[in-house]
Amino acid sequence: MEFIRRSLIHCKRRTHSIGTNSWRCNYSVKKEKVPLAEGPFPRRVVTGLQPTGALHIGNYFGVLRRCVQLQDQGDDLMLFIADLHALTTYQDPSALQDNILDVAASALAAGVDPARSVLFVQSAVPRHAELCWLLACLASHARLAHLPQYKERAQNNKEVGVGLLLYPVLQAADVLLYRAARVPVGADQLQHLQLCAQLVKTFHHRYGRLFPVPQPLLPEDGCDRLRSLRDPSKKMSKSDPDPKSRILLTDSDEVITLKVRKAVTDCNPKVTFEPESRPGVANLVLLHCLACDLLPEEAVEEADGLTTAQYKAVVARALCARLGPMRARALELRAQPRLLRDVLRAGATRARARADVTLHDVHAALGLAPGSADRTLRAANE
Ligand code: ATP
Ligand code: MG
């Protein structure tokens, strides 16, 4: 909990009040310098995690870990819990609330520091939805309907919700709202970011330059698409109906060991790293690498003489050791919902102020609601 303690000390210096309970903190945005609307764009990274379930190791190694590294290097990290995106499929309202707090606890446990970064829930900043509408007016239906994730779901369902079609536009709004130049994501999001870049170009062509063209940041160690443990042709996903397909950040050592033991490999007992021809075994090698900071050839060398069944025990032990401390922190934080809500509320206040500045410029560029934008900006700066 050292990082939260540091955050609280930091908050104490820059905010008015901290509750007597040391976990409760009233962050303030009053002293925050709202980024300039013109001139160079802020050194900012933005990304989102859907509260469609507890986070898994694909979310962690693919995105969350990178976010924390960027934060620690001095980047301005904005991490949001994408509850509006989650609504593209039905979510039980009380499960959604729980999942939001689960994701918040895991993000903090992974090292997101609310004194340096902004952690918030997407729906608490209505400007996301507003900018989504404005960008939707620049997007073509044919382009959206052509995106692979939409086509895949449209194939399997007779009635596809409009939300699913608009999802990538909302994603573009999430990024542009904060004028982020870089977006840490897994490989499944690349096409959505290409759409975002296209929308930026259309916007600039019609209304003038307001945004940086966002670049995706993929993890460099091969985990931009960790595979499902049960079907290595698919990526590991929160929404996969088989819970054994993913390892959650909150799984116990016993559960991790069981899931790794049940991971689908093939009938060759030798451990090799051949992602194309032996994706299940390569996935195990990758997990070993991620847990122990190894290169694939080093992991394969360590596995020399072991069968894949014996190697699974090595991988499981390595994962338990790597994830254990983070799980303990996440569980400790999850037991403090008021603290989590305070952090999210404070994050949303900061995010709203930044979003207001961007929308002020967008309104002015589009010729919308003369005068109202000025009032909004004044409110953001007060
Ligand atoms: P869902 O099944 O509900 O879509 P998900 O597991 O895909 O959940 P998201 O919340 O949609 O998780 O994605 C959050 C971030 O994690 C995105 O940037 C996404 O690219 C990344 N991500 C998701 N799954 C993986 C994975 N298997 N490997 C690497 N990165 C991943
Ligand atoms: Mg996803």
Short mmCIF file of C-alpha atoms and ligand atoms in Angstrom, two decimals:
data_model
loop_
_atom_site.label_atom_id
_atom_site.label_comp_id
_atom_site.label_asym_id
_atom_site.label_seq_id
_atom_site.Cartn_x
_atom_site.Cartn_y
_atom_site.Cartn_z
CA MET A 1 0.00 0.00 0.00
CA GLU A 2 3.05 2.24 -0.03
CA PHE A 3 2.08 3.89 -3.30
CA ILE A 4 -1.38 4.86 -2.01
CA ARG A 5 0.24 6.27 1.11
CA ARG A 6 2.58 8.32 -1.06
CA SER A 7 -0.42 9.48 -3.08
CA LEU A 8 -2.20 10.58 0.03
CA ILE A 9 0.83 12.55 1.20
CA HIS A 10 1.01 14.14 -2.23
CA CYS A 11 -2.71 14.94 -2.06
CA LYS A 12 -2.25 16.51 1.33
CA ARG A 13 0.24 18.94 -0.15
CA ARG A 14 -1.94 19.88 -3.11
CA THR A 15 -5.49 19.66 -1.79
CA HIS A 16 -7.57 21.13 0.97
CA SER A 17 -8.62 18.22 3.05
CA ILE A 18 -8.01 14.64 3.86
CA GLY A 19 -10.52 12.80 6.05
CA THR A 20 -9.50 11.57 9.48
CA ASN A 21 -9.64 8.06 8.10
CA SER A 22 -6.32 8.07 6.27
CA TRP A 23 -7.77 6.10 3.35
CA ARG A 24 -10.34 8.75 2.62
CA CYS A 25 -9.10 11.66 0.62
CA ASN A 26 -10.84 14.61 -0.95
CA TYR A 27 -8.77 15.33 -4.01
CA SER A 28 -9.22 18.77 -5.38
CA VAL A 29 -9.00 20.00 -8.94
CA LYS A 30 -9.04 23.66 -8.05
CA LYS A 31 -5.28 23.99 -8.18
CA GLU A 32 -4.89 21.92 -11.35
CA LYS A 33 -3.60 23.83 -14.30
CA VAL A 34 -6.01 23.18 -17.14
CA PRO A 35 -3.92 22.30 -20.23
CA LEU A 36 -3.69 24.99 -22.86
CA ALA A 37 -6.24 24.71 -25.63
CA GLU A 38 -3.71 25.75 -28.23
CA GLY A 39 -0.01 25.15 -28.74
CA PRO A 40 1.73 21.83 -28.24
CA PHE A 41 -0.44 18.95 -27.12
CA PRO A 42 0.13 17.62 -23.60
CA ARG A 43 2.33 14.54 -23.15
CA ARG A 44 -0.65 12.41 -22.42
CA VAL A 45 -1.66 8.76 -22.74
CA VAL A 46 -5.27 7.57 -22.50
CA THR A 47 -6.72 4.11 -22.40
CA GLY A 48 -9.77 2.27 -21.09
CA LEU A 49 -10.65 -1.04 -19.49
CA GLN A 50 -14.18 -2.38 -19.75
CA PRO A 51 -15.90 -3.46 -16.52
CA THR A 52 -17.25 -6.58 -18.21
CA GLY A 53 -15.62 -8.72 -15.52
CA ALA A 54 -12.49 -8.88 -13.40
CA LEU A 55 -9.25 -8.05 -15.23
CA HIS A 56 -7.16 -10.91 -16.61
CA ILE A 57 -3.45 -11.22 -17.29
CA GLY A 58 -3.94 -10.20 -20.94
CA ASN A 59 -5.30 -6.84 -19.75
CA TYR A 60 -2.44 -6.55 -17.27
CA PHE A 61 0.57 -7.56 -19.38
CA GLY A 62 -0.92 -6.07 -22.55
CA VAL A 63 -1.98 -2.66 -21.25
CA LEU A 64 -2.07 -1.96 -17.52
CA ARG A 65 1.60 -2.72 -16.90
CA ARG A 66 2.54 -0.34 -19.73
CA CYS A 67 0.30 2.38 -18.32
CA VAL A 68 2.12 2.20 -15.01
CA GLN A 69 5.52 2.31 -16.74
CA LEU A 70 4.44 5.42 -18.68
CA GLN A 71 3.12 7.06 -15.52
CA ASP A 72 6.42 6.32 -13.77
CA GLN A 73 8.33 7.87 -16.69
CA GLY A 74 6.40 11.11 -16.21
CA ASP A 75 3.64 10.73 -18.80
CA ASP A 76 0.23 12.11 -17.97
CA LEU A 77 -1.84 8.93 -17.72
CA MET A 78 -5.63 8.99 -17.97
CA LEU A 79 -7.10 5.56 -17.35
CA PHE A 80 -10.86 5.17 -17.52
CA ILE A 81 -13.21 2.35 -16.69
CA ALA A 82 -15.22 2.03 -19.88
CA ASP A 83 -18.70 1.38 -18.54
CA LEU A 84 -20.41 2.99 -21.57
CA HIS A 85 -18.56 0.56 -23.83
CA ALA A 86 -19.57 -2.34 -21.59
CA LEU A 87 -23.23 -1.52 -22.26
CA THR A 88 -22.95 -2.69 -25.87
CA THR A 89 -23.85 -6.06 -24.35
CA TYR A 90 -26.34 -6.43 -21.49
CA GLN A 91 -24.80 -5.90 -18.05
CA ASP A 92 -26.60 -6.68 -14.84
CA PRO A 93 -26.62 -3.27 -13.07
CA SER A 94 -25.38 -4.49 -9.69
CA ALA A 95 -22.73 -6.75 -11.28
CA LEU A 96 -21.59 -3.73 -13.31
CA GLN A 97 -21.14 -1.70 -10.12
CA ASP A 98 -19.09 -4.52 -8.61
CA ASN A 99 -17.00 -4.89 -11.74
CA ILE A 100 -16.24 -1.16 -11.80
CA LEU A 101 -14.82 -1.39 -8.28
CA ASP A 102 -12.95 -4.62 -9.15
CA VAL A 103 -11.26 -2.91 -12.09
CA ALA A 104 -10.45 0.17 -9.99
CA ALA A 105 -8.90 -2.00 -7.25
CA SER A 106 -6.80 -3.93 -9.77
CA ALA A 107 -5.63 -0.75 -11.51
CA LEU A 108 -4.49 0.75 -8.20
CA ALA A 109 -2.94 -2.54 -7.11
CA ALA A 110 -1.00 -2.67 -10.39
CA GLY A 111 0.56 0.69 -9.53
CA VAL A 112 -1.71 3.39 -10.97
CA ASP A 113 -1.12 6.31 -8.63
CA PRO A 114 -4.12 8.65 -8.29
CA ALA A 115 -1.90 11.55 -7.31
CA ARG A 116 -0.03 11.43 -10.62
CA SER A 117 -2.62 9.84 -12.91
CA VAL A 118 -6.32 10.28 -13.49
CA LEU A 119 -8.41 7.15 -12.84
CA PHE A 120 -12.12 7.58 -13.49
CA VAL A 121 -15.34 6.03 -14.74
CA GLN A 122 -16.23 6.97 -18.32
CA SER A 123 -19.93 7.67 -17.68
CA ALA A 124 -19.01 10.22 -15.00
CA VAL A 125 -17.74 12.45 -17.83
CA PRO A 126 -20.74 13.05 -20.14
CA ARG A 127 -18.49 14.74 -22.71
CA HIS A 128 -17.42 11.28 -23.93
CA ALA A 129 -20.93 10.68 -25.24
CA GLU A 130 -21.23 14.22 -26.57
CA LEU A 131 -18.00 14.05 -28.57
CA CYS A 132 -19.03 10.59 -29.79
CA TRP A 133 -22.11 12.14 -31.41
CA LEU A 134 -20.09 14.93 -33.02
CA LEU A 135 -17.58 12.44 -34.42
CA ALA A 136 -20.34 10.07 -35.54
CA CYS A 137 -21.46 12.83 -37.87
CA LEU A 138 -18.06 12.54 -39.58
CA ALA A 139 -18.02 8.74 -39.81
CA SER A 140 -19.44 6.66 -42.63
CA HIS A 141 -21.77 3.77 -41.91
CA ALA A 142 -19.98 1.57 -44.46
CA ARG A 143 -16.60 2.10 -42.75
CA LEU A 144 -18.02 1.26 -39.31
CA ALA A 145 -19.91 -1.79 -40.53
CA HIS A 146 -16.70 -3.04 -42.14
CA LEU A 147 -14.72 -3.24 -38.88
CA PRO A 148 -13.90 -6.86 -37.99
CA GLN A 149 -15.30 -6.87 -34.43
CA TYR A 150 -18.64 -5.55 -35.70
CA LYS A 151 -18.75 -7.98 -38.62
CA GLU A 152 -17.92 -10.90 -36.33
CA ARG A 153 -20.74 -10.08 -33.90
CA ALA A 154 -23.15 -9.19 -36.69
CA GLN A 155 -22.58 -12.62 -38.19
CA ASN A 156 -23.59 -14.37 -34.95
CA ASN A 157 -26.60 -12.20 -34.09
CA LYS A 158 -29.68 -11.34 -36.09
CA GLU A 159 -30.30 -8.11 -34.18
CA VAL A 160 -27.11 -6.13 -33.69
CA GLY A 161 -27.39 -3.09 -31.44
CA VAL A 162 -26.51 0.36 -32.78
CA GLY A 163 -24.11 0.68 -29.83
CA LEU A 164 -21.93 -2.02 -31.32
CA LEU A 165 -21.68 -0.08 -34.55
CA LEU A 166 -20.87 3.18 -32.76
CA TYR A 167 -18.44 1.62 -30.27
CA PRO A 168 -15.28 2.58 -32.23
CA VAL A 169 -16.53 6.17 -32.58
CA LEU A 170 -16.99 6.36 -28.82
CA GLN A 171 -13.47 4.99 -28.53
CA ALA A 172 -12.20 7.78 -30.78
CA ALA A 173 -14.03 10.28 -28.58
CA ASP A 174 -12.39 8.77 -25.46
CA VAL A 175 -8.97 9.48 -26.90
CA LEU A 176 -9.58 12.82 -28.62
CA LEU A 177 -11.40 14.29 -25.65
CA TYR A 178 -8.08 14.44 -23.83
CA ARG A 179 -5.94 15.11 -26.91
CA ALA A 180 -3.87 12.04 -26.16
CA ALA A 181 -1.03 11.38 -28.58
CA ARG A 182 -0.49 7.78 -27.47
CA VAL A 183 -2.87 4.98 -26.58
CA PRO A 184 -1.63 1.78 -24.91
CA VAL A 185 -3.77 -1.09 -26.27
CA GLY A 186 -3.74 -4.75 -27.22
CA ALA A 187 -3.61 -5.80 -30.88
CA ASP A 188 -7.41 -6.21 -31.07
CA GLN A 189 -7.81 -2.43 -30.86
CA LEU A 190 -5.52 -1.45 -33.74
CA GLN A 191 -8.25 -1.12 -36.34
CA HIS A 192 -10.32 1.04 -34.02
CA LEU A 193 -7.38 3.39 -33.60
CA GLN A 194 -6.96 3.55 -37.37
CA LEU A 195 -10.57 4.70 -37.55
CA CYS A 196 -9.79 7.30 -34.89
CA ALA A 197 -6.85 8.60 -36.97
CA GLN A 198 -9.14 8.80 -39.99
CA LEU A 199 -11.74 10.78 -38.03
CA VAL A 200 -9.03 13.19 -36.88
CA LYS A 201 -7.99 13.75 -40.50
CA THR A 202 -11.59 14.38 -41.59
CA PHE A 203 -12.08 16.75 -38.67
CA HIS A 204 -8.90 18.69 -39.48
CA HIS A 205 -9.80 18.87 -43.14
CA ARG A 206 -13.20 20.40 -42.38
CA TYR A 207 -12.64 22.45 -39.26
CA GLY A 208 -8.92 22.95 -38.66
CA ARG A 209 -6.28 21.24 -36.54
CA LEU A 210 -7.40 20.51 -32.99
CA PHE A 211 -6.05 17.07 -32.10
CA PRO A 212 -2.86 15.06 -32.32
CA VAL A 213 -3.19 11.93 -34.49
CA PRO A 214 -3.12 9.23 -31.80
CA GLN A 215 -0.63 6.39 -32.08
CA PRO A 216 -1.20 2.92 -30.61
CA LEU A 217 1.36 1.66 -28.09
CA LEU A 218 1.58 -2.12 -28.26
CA PRO A 219 3.53 -4.10 -25.68
CA GLU A 220 6.96 -5.03 -26.99
CA ASP A 221 7.32 -8.49 -25.51
CA GLY A 222 4.81 -10.37 -27.63
CA CYS A 223 1.83 -10.08 -25.29
CA ASP A 224 -0.28 -7.77 -27.45
CA ARG A 225 -2.68 -10.69 -27.84
CA LEU A 226 -2.41 -13.28 -25.07
CA ARG A 227 -4.34 -16.33 -26.11
CA SER A 228 -7.21 -18.12 -24.42
CA LEU A 229 -6.01 -21.06 -22.33
CA ARG A 230 -8.86 -23.20 -23.65
CA ASP A 231 -8.79 -22.22 -27.33
CA PRO A 232 -5.44 -20.77 -28.42
CA SER A 233 -6.95 -19.59 -31.71
CA LYS A 234 -8.83 -16.92 -29.72
CA LYS A 235 -7.52 -14.12 -27.54
CA MET A 236 -7.97 -14.27 -23.78
CA SER A 237 -11.13 -12.25 -22.99
CA LYS A 238 -13.17 -11.20 -19.99
CA SER A 239 -16.35 -12.04 -21.81
CA ASP A 240 -15.36 -15.58 -22.84
CA PRO A 241 -18.05 -17.86 -21.38
CA ASP A 242 -15.40 -20.36 -20.19
CA PRO A 243 -13.80 -18.99 -16.99
CA LYS A 244 -10.88 -21.44 -17.40
CA SER A 245 -9.90 -19.59 -20.58
CA ARG A 246 -8.38 -16.71 -18.59
CA ILE A 247 -6.33 -16.10 -15.46
CA LEU A 248 -7.76 -13.27 -13.39
CA LEU A 249 -5.59 -10.88 -11.43
CA THR A 250 -7.58 -11.94 -8.37
CA ASP A 251 -7.32 -15.72 -8.86
CA SER A 252 -5.87 -17.68 -5.94
CA ASP A 253 -2.71 -19.79 -6.38
CA GLU A 254 -4.89 -22.92 -6.46
CA VAL A 255 -7.11 -21.54 -9.21
CA ILE A 256 -4.11 -20.33 -11.27
CA THR A 257 -2.51 -23.76 -10.96
CA LEU A 258 -5.72 -25.50 -12.01
CA LYS A 259 -6.26 -23.21 -15.01
CA VAL A 260 -2.69 -23.64 -16.24
CA ARG A 261 -2.97 -27.43 -15.79
CA LYS A 262 -6.13 -27.44 -17.92
CA ALA A 263 -4.59 -25.24 -20.64
CA VAL A 264 -4.99 -26.76 -24.09
CA THR A 265 -1.68 -27.69 -25.76
CA ASP A 266 -1.12 -30.48 -28.31
CA CYS A 267 0.03 -34.10 -28.40
CA ASN A 268 3.75 -33.30 -28.72
CA PRO A 269 5.16 -33.36 -25.14
CA LYS A 270 8.27 -31.30 -25.99
CA VAL A 271 8.34 -27.60 -25.02
CA THR A 272 9.12 -25.33 -27.98
CA PHE A 273 8.25 -21.75 -28.95
CA GLU A 274 6.43 -21.98 -32.28
CA PRO A 275 3.49 -19.56 -32.09
CA GLU A 276 2.14 -20.41 -35.55
CA SER A 277 2.23 -24.20 -35.44
CA ARG A 278 2.00 -24.76 -31.64
CA PRO A 279 0.02 -21.75 -30.30
CA GLY A 280 -1.04 -23.42 -27.04
CA VAL A 281 2.52 -24.32 -25.99
CA ALA A 282 3.85 -20.96 -27.20
CA ASN A 283 1.22 -19.27 -24.99
CA LEU A 284 2.58 -21.17 -21.96
CA VAL A 285 6.15 -20.12 -22.85
CA LEU A 286 4.97 -16.53 -23.16
CA LEU A 287 3.31 -16.67 -19.73
CA HIS A 288 6.55 -18.03 -18.28
CA CYS A 289 8.49 -15.17 -19.96
CA LEU A 290 6.09 -12.54 -18.64
CA ALA A 291 6.15 -13.93 -15.11
CA CYS A 292 9.96 -14.20 -14.94
CA ASP A 293 11.14 -11.54 -17.42
CA LEU A 294 12.68 -14.12 -19.73
CA LEU A 295 13.14 -14.28 -23.49
CA PRO A 296 11.31 -17.19 -25.18
CA GLU A 297 14.62 -19.00 -25.91
CA GLU A 298 15.61 -18.71 -22.22
CA ALA A 299 12.24 -20.11 -21.11
CA VAL A 300 12.54 -23.01 -23.57
CA GLU A 301 16.06 -23.70 -22.28
CA GLU A 302 14.74 -23.81 -18.71
CA ALA A 303 12.11 -26.29 -19.85
CA ASP A 304 14.72 -28.59 -21.34
CA GLY A 305 13.93 -32.21 -20.40
CA LEU A 306 10.41 -31.39 -19.13
CA THR A 307 7.21 -32.55 -20.75
CA THR A 308 4.52 -29.92 -21.39
CA ALA A 309 2.60 -31.39 -18.42
CA GLN A 310 5.61 -30.89 -16.12
CA TYR A 311 6.29 -27.46 -17.64
CA LYS A 312 2.77 -26.35 -16.75
CA ALA A 313 3.67 -26.72 -13.06
CA VAL A 314 6.73 -24.45 -13.59
CA VAL A 315 4.61 -21.84 -15.39
CA ALA A 316 1.90 -21.96 -12.72
CA ARG A 317 4.46 -21.47 -9.92
CA ALA A 318 6.02 -18.53 -11.77
CA LEU A 319 2.65 -16.88 -12.32
CA CYS A 320 1.61 -17.36 -8.69
CA ALA A 321 4.84 -15.72 -7.53
CA ARG A 322 4.45 -12.82 -10.00
CA LEU A 323 0.76 -12.14 -9.37
CA GLY A 324 0.53 -12.90 -5.63
CA PRO A 325 1.60 -9.49 -4.22
CA MET A 326 -0.63 -7.60 -6.68
CA ARG A 327 -3.59 -9.85 -5.83
CA ALA A 328 -3.09 -9.18 -2.11
CA ARG A 329 -3.09 -5.41 -2.71
CA ALA A 330 -6.16 -5.63 -4.96
CA LEU A 331 -8.13 -7.63 -2.39
CA GLU A 332 -7.15 -5.21 0.37
CA LEU A 333 -8.30 -2.25 -1.75
CA ARG A 334 -11.47 -4.02 -2.88
CA ALA A 335 -12.48 -4.33 0.77
CA GLN A 336 -12.56 -0.50 0.91
CA PRO A 337 -15.28 0.54 -1.55
CA ARG A 338 -15.50 4.05 -0.11
CA LEU A 339 -11.85 4.66 -0.80
CA LEU A 340 -12.25 3.38 -4.35
CA ARG A 341 -15.29 5.60 -4.94
CA ASP A 342 -13.40 8.61 -3.59
CA VAL A 343 -10.50 7.98 -5.95
CA LEU A 344 -12.88 7.56 -8.92
CA ARG A 345 -14.89 10.64 -8.01
CA ALA A 346 -11.76 12.76 -7.74
CA GLY A 347 -10.50 11.37 -11.05
CA ALA A 348 -13.79 12.20 -12.76
CA THR A 349 -13.66 15.79 -11.53
CA ARG A 350 -10.20 16.22 -13.06
CA ALA A 351 -11.23 14.46 -16.27
CA ARG A 352 -14.36 16.63 -16.63
CA ALA A 353 -12.32 19.81 -16.37
CA ARG A 354 -9.96 18.62 -19.13
CA ALA A 355 -12.84 17.40 -21.30
CA ASP A 356 -14.59 20.78 -21.00
CA VAL A 357 -11.55 22.54 -22.42
CA THR A 358 -11.51 20.30 -25.51
CA LEU A 359 -15.25 20.56 -26.09
CA HIS A 360 -14.99 24.33 -25.84
CA ASP A 361 -12.62 24.26 -28.82
CA VAL A 362 -14.72 21.72 -30.69
CA HIS A 363 -17.90 23.77 -30.21
CA ALA A 364 -16.12 26.87 -31.45
CA ALA A 365 -14.69 25.04 -34.48
CA LEU A 366 -18.08 23.58 -35.43
CA GLY A 367 -19.98 26.80 -34.80
CA LEU A 368 -22.17 25.24 -32.13
CA ALA A 369 -24.14 27.01 -29.39
CA PRO A 370 -22.46 30.43 -29.49
CA GLY A 371 -21.53 31.66 -26.01
CA SER A 372 -22.26 28.44 -24.13
CA ALA A 373 -18.76 27.14 -24.72
CA ASP A 374 -17.24 30.18 -23.04
CA ARG A 375 -19.37 29.65 -19.99
CA THR A 376 -18.33 25.99 -19.90
CA LEU A 377 -14.66 26.86 -20.07
CA ARG A 378 -15.03 29.43 -17.32
CA ALA A 379 -16.67 26.79 -15.15
CA ALA A 380 -13.82 24.38 -15.87
CA ASN A 381 -11.26 26.93 -14.77
CA GLU A 382 -13.07 28.09 -11.66
P1 ATP B 1 -14.18 -8.10 -23.34
O1 ATP B 1 -14.15 -9.56 -23.63
O2 ATP B 1 -15.33 -7.67 -22.47
O3 ATP B 1 -14.04 -7.24 -24.59
P2 ATP B 1 -11.36 -7.87 -22.88
O4 ATP B 1 -10.69 -8.96 -22.16
O5 ATP B 1 -11.21 -7.83 -24.37
O6 ATP B 1 -12.89 -7.82 -22.42
P3 ATP B 1 -11.18 -5.01 -22.71
O7 ATP B 1 -11.63 -4.29 -21.50
O8 ATP B 1 -12.07 -5.03 -23.90
O9 ATP B 1 -10.82 -6.50 -22.26
O10 ATP B 1 -9.77 -4.46 -23.17
C1 ATP B 1 -8.97 -3.63 -22.34
C2 ATP B 1 -7.59 -3.55 -22.96
O11 ATP B 1 -6.93 -4.82 -22.82
C3 ATP B 1 -7.62 -3.24 -24.46
O12 ATP B 1 -6.59 -2.32 -24.76
C4 ATP B 1 -7.34 -4.57 -25.11
O13 ATP B 1 -6.70 -4.43 -26.36
C5 ATP B 1 -6.42 -5.25 -24.08
N1 ATP B 1 -6.55 -6.70 -24.14
C6 ATP B 1 -7.69 -7.41 -24.02
N2 ATP B 1 -7.45 -8.71 -24.12
C7 ATP B 1 -6.11 -8.84 -24.33
C8 ATP B 1 -5.25 -9.96 -24.53
N3 ATP B 1 -5.75 -11.19 -24.55
N4 ATP B 1 -3.93 -9.74 -24.70
C9 ATP B 1 -3.44 -8.47 -24.69
N5 ATP B 1 -4.19 -7.37 -24.50
C10 ATP B 1 -5.52 -7.54 -24.33
MG MG B 2 -12.29 -6.37 -25.48
#
